[in-house]
Coordinates of C-alpha atoms and ligand atoms in Angstrom, one line a residue:
M1 CA 108.3 123.7 110.8
A2 CA 106.1 122.4 108.0
L3 CA 105.0 118.8 107.9
K4 CA 106.6 116.6 105.3
G5 CA 106.6 113.1 104.0
I6 CA 104.5 110.1 104.8
A7 CA 101.9 110.4 107.6
P8 CA 100.6 107.0 108.6
S9 CA 97.0 107.2 109.7
I10 CA 96.3 105.2 112.9
L11 CA 92.7 104.8 111.8
A12 CA 93.8 101.6 110.2
A13 CA 96.0 100.4 113.1
D14 CA 95.2 97.7 115.6
F15 CA 93.9 99.7 118.5
A16 CA 94.6 96.9 120.9
R17 CA 98.3 97.4 120.1
L18 CA 98.3 101.1 119.3
G19 CA 101.6 101.9 121.0
E20 CA 103.4 99.1 119.2
E21 CA 101.9 100.1 115.8
V22 CA 103.0 103.7 116.3
G23 CA 106.4 102.5 117.4
T24 CA 106.8 100.4 114.2
V25 CA 106.1 103.3 111.8
L26 CA 108.3 105.7 113.8
A27 CA 111.2 103.3 113.7
A28 CA 110.6 103.0 109.9
G29 CA 111.2 106.7 109.5
A30 CA 107.7 108.3 109.6
R31 CA 107.9 111.7 111.3
V32 CA 104.2 112.5 111.2
I33 CA 101.4 110.5 112.8
H34 CA 97.9 111.3 111.4
V35 CA 94.9 111.1 113.8
D36 CA 91.4 111.0 112.3
V37 CA 88.8 112.5 114.5
M38 CA 85.1 111.8 113.4
D39 CA 82.0 112.9 115.3
G40 CA 79.1 111.0 113.8
H41 CA 77.7 114.3 112.4
F42 CA 80.1 115.8 109.8
V43 CA 80.8 112.2 108.8
P44 CA 78.8 109.2 110.0
P45 CA 81.4 107.2 112.0
I46 CA 82.7 108.1 115.5
T47 CA 86.3 107.4 116.0
M48 CA 88.6 109.0 118.6
G49 CA 89.1 112.1 120.6
D50 CA 91.8 114.0 122.5
L51 CA 92.4 111.1 124.9
V52 CA 94.0 109.1 122.1
V53 CA 96.2 112.0 121.1
K54 CA 97.3 112.2 124.8
A55 CA 98.0 108.5 124.9
I56 CA 100.5 108.6 122.0
A57 CA 101.9 112.1 122.5
D58 CA 105.0 111.3 124.5
Q59 CA 106.0 108.4 122.3
V60 CA 105.6 110.4 119.1
H61 CA 107.4 113.5 120.5
E62 CA 110.3 111.5 121.9
A63 CA 110.9 110.2 118.4
N64 CA 111.1 113.9 117.2
A65 CA 107.9 113.3 115.2
K66 CA 104.6 115.3 115.0
I67 CA 101.0 114.5 115.8
D68 CA 98.8 115.7 112.9
V69 CA 95.1 115.9 113.9
H70 CA 92.5 115.8 111.2
L71 CA 89.2 117.0 112.6
M72 CA 86.2 115.7 110.6
I73 CA 83.8 117.3 113.0
E74 CA 81.2 120.0 113.0
R75 CA 82.1 123.3 114.7
P76 CA 85.8 122.3 115.1
E77 CA 86.6 125.6 116.7
E78 CA 85.1 124.4 119.9
Q79 CA 87.6 121.5 120.2
I80 CA 90.9 123.1 119.2
R81 CA 92.1 123.9 122.7
A82 CA 91.5 120.3 124.0
F83 CA 93.5 118.8 121.1
A84 CA 96.3 121.3 121.4
K85 CA 96.5 120.6 125.2
A86 CA 96.6 116.8 124.5
G87 CA 99.7 117.2 122.3
A88 CA 98.6 117.9 118.8
D89 CA 101.3 119.7 116.7
S90 CA 99.1 120.5 113.7
I91 CA 95.3 120.7 113.5
T92 CA 93.3 120.6 110.3
V93 CA 89.7 121.7 110.0
H94 CA 87.3 121.2 107.1
A95 CA 86.1 124.2 105.2
E96 CA 82.7 122.6 105.0
A97 CA 82.4 122.0 108.7
T98 CA 82.2 125.6 110.1
P99 CA 80.9 129.0 109.1
H100 CA 83.9 130.3 111.0
L101 CA 86.8 128.9 109.1
H102 CA 89.1 131.9 109.4
Y103 CA 88.4 132.1 113.2
A104 CA 89.1 128.4 113.6
L105 CA 92.5 128.7 111.8
Q106 CA 93.4 131.7 114.0
A107 CA 92.4 129.7 117.1
I108 CA 94.7 126.8 116.0
K109 CA 97.7 129.2 115.6
E110 CA 96.9 130.9 118.9
A111 CA 97.0 127.4 120.5
G112 CA 100.5 127.0 119.2
C113 CA 99.8 124.5 116.4
L114 CA 100.3 124.5 112.7
S115 CA 97.0 125.2 111.0
G116 CA 95.4 123.2 108.1
V117 CA 92.4 123.6 106.0
A118 CA 90.8 120.5 104.4
I119 CA 88.5 120.4 101.4
N120 CA 86.3 117.5 100.3
P121 CA 86.3 116.1 96.8
G122 CA 83.1 118.1 96.1
T123 CA 84.5 121.4 97.2
P124 CA 86.3 123.5 94.7
A125 CA 90.0 124.4 95.3
E126 CA 89.0 128.1 95.3
A127 CA 87.4 127.5 98.8
I128 CA 90.9 127.8 100.4
S129 CA 91.9 131.0 98.7
A130 CA 90.2 133.4 101.2
V131 CA 92.0 131.9 104.3
Q132 CA 95.5 131.7 105.5
A133 CA 96.7 128.3 106.7
D134 CA 100.0 126.5 107.1
M135 CA 98.8 123.5 105.2
V136 CA 96.0 122.6 102.7
L137 CA 94.6 119.0 102.9
C138 CA 93.2 117.9 99.6
M139 CA 90.9 115.0 100.4
T140 CA 91.5 112.3 97.7
V141 CA 88.4 110.3 98.8
N142 CA 85.2 111.4 100.6
P143 CA 86.0 111.6 104.3
G144 CA 84.7 109.1 106.8
W145 CA 86.2 105.7 106.0
G146 CA 89.6 104.2 105.3
G147 CA 90.2 101.8 102.5
Q148 CA 88.5 103.7 99.7
A149 CA 89.8 104.1 96.1
F150 CA 91.8 107.2 95.2
L151 CA 89.8 109.7 93.1
D152 CA 91.7 110.5 89.9
S153 CA 90.1 113.9 89.7
S154 CA 92.4 114.8 92.7
I155 CA 95.4 115.2 90.4
A156 CA 94.1 118.2 88.5
K157 CA 92.8 119.7 91.8
L158 CA 96.2 119.5 93.4
Q159 CA 97.7 121.4 90.4
R160 CA 95.0 124.0 90.9
I161 CA 95.7 124.3 94.6
R162 CA 99.4 124.9 93.8
E163 CA 98.5 127.6 91.4
L164 CA 96.4 129.3 94.1
I165 CA 98.8 129.0 97.0
G166 CA 102.2 129.0 95.4
D167 CA 105.2 126.7 96.1
T168 CA 105.7 127.2 99.9
P169 CA 102.7 125.8 101.9
A170 CA 102.5 122.1 102.7
V171 CA 99.8 120.3 100.7
Q172 CA 98.6 117.0 102.2
V173 CA 96.7 114.3 100.4
D174 CA 94.5 111.8 102.3
G175 CA 92.6 108.8 101.1
G176 CA 93.6 105.9 98.9
I177 CA 97.2 106.8 99.1
G178 CA 99.8 104.0 98.4
K179 CA 103.1 103.9 96.5
E180 CA 101.6 104.6 93.1
T181 CA 99.0 107.3 94.0
A182 CA 101.5 109.0 96.3
A183 CA 104.0 109.3 93.5
R184 CA 101.4 110.8 91.2
C185 CA 100.3 113.3 93.9
A186 CA 103.9 114.3 94.6
A187 CA 104.3 115.1 90.9
A188 CA 101.2 117.3 91.1
G189 CA 102.5 119.2 94.1
A190 CA 101.6 117.2 97.3
T191 CA 104.2 117.2 100.1
V192 CA 102.5 115.2 102.9
F193 CA 101.0 111.7 102.2
V194 CA 98.5 110.2 104.6
A195 CA 98.3 106.5 104.3
G196 CA 96.2 104.2 106.5
T197 CA 95.3 100.9 104.8
A198 CA 98.5 100.9 102.6
V199 CA 100.5 100.9 105.9
F200 CA 98.7 99.2 108.7
G201 CA 96.6 97.0 106.5
T202 CA 99.7 95.2 105.2
Q203 CA 101.8 92.4 106.6
N204 CA 104.8 94.7 106.9
P205 CA 103.9 98.3 107.9
A206 CA 107.6 99.3 108.2
A207 CA 108.3 98.2 104.6
A208 CA 105.2 100.1 103.4
V209 CA 106.4 103.3 105.1
K210 CA 109.8 103.0 103.4
A211 CA 108.2 102.2 100.0
I212 CA 105.9 105.2 100.1
S213 CA 108.7 107.4 101.3
T214 CA 110.9 106.3 98.4
A215 CA 108.1 106.7 95.9
T216 CA 107.7 110.4 97.0
N217 CA 111.5 111.1 97.3
G218 CA 111.1 111.3 101.1
Ligands
LIG1 C1 89.4 109.2 105.8 C2 90.5 109.6 106.7 C3 91.8 109.1 106.3 C4 91.9 107.6 106.3 C5 92.6 107.2 105.0 O1 88.3 110.0 106.1 O2 90.7 111.0 106.7 O3 92.9 109.6 107.0 O4 92.6 107.0 107.4 O5 92.6 105.8 104.9 P1 93.2 105.0 103.7 O6 94.7 105.4 103.6 O7 92.9 103.6 104.0 O8 92.5 105.5 102.4
LIG2 ZN1 92.6 111.9 107.6

């Protein structure tokens, strides 16, 4: 089933208390947990790998929620099996990260996961039209870091993505998403809202989850 609603990004969580942080957002109603994987090549930072997915998989699945893996890595097709095995429910790869995008998306489906294709702010919406994916991730900041400001040009791009793919597939937004930007993205066709800083960077992550859900009619 398609992903929907708020997807807290654990990139902004306190890693010393990861299970507790995930528990808080699940209890607040989040049904998607977003995991940002960075390799130090496609984007400069190195973050986490399949071990972290494995560590939270049981907790997330027991809450009837999904683990959404965002691969910001070169040649993502080589890592798909490991993330699927660790417990990923959906895996998104960047159109810019591999010459084998179609193959990578096929491999994700064959591994039993929902497939996503991500595009950077500098990549035109048309880059997704040649491939079949369950979800399109429209980056609303340049990938690599949390806490950046939402790019306003994303709104027109979301509308273009909807023109290209129709009403059905999930469209995810990621970067600078809070109550206000999430509502604007929802109006432009987004259905999945990744939020890191606006959730885990606040005093009350549970309240933030509820506020973003309400702002997007979730
Ligand atoms: C950025 C990551 C995002 C990040 C968003 O490259 O893909 O998922 O966690 O962080 P915020 O919500 O702080 O912009
Ligand atoms: Zn992400």
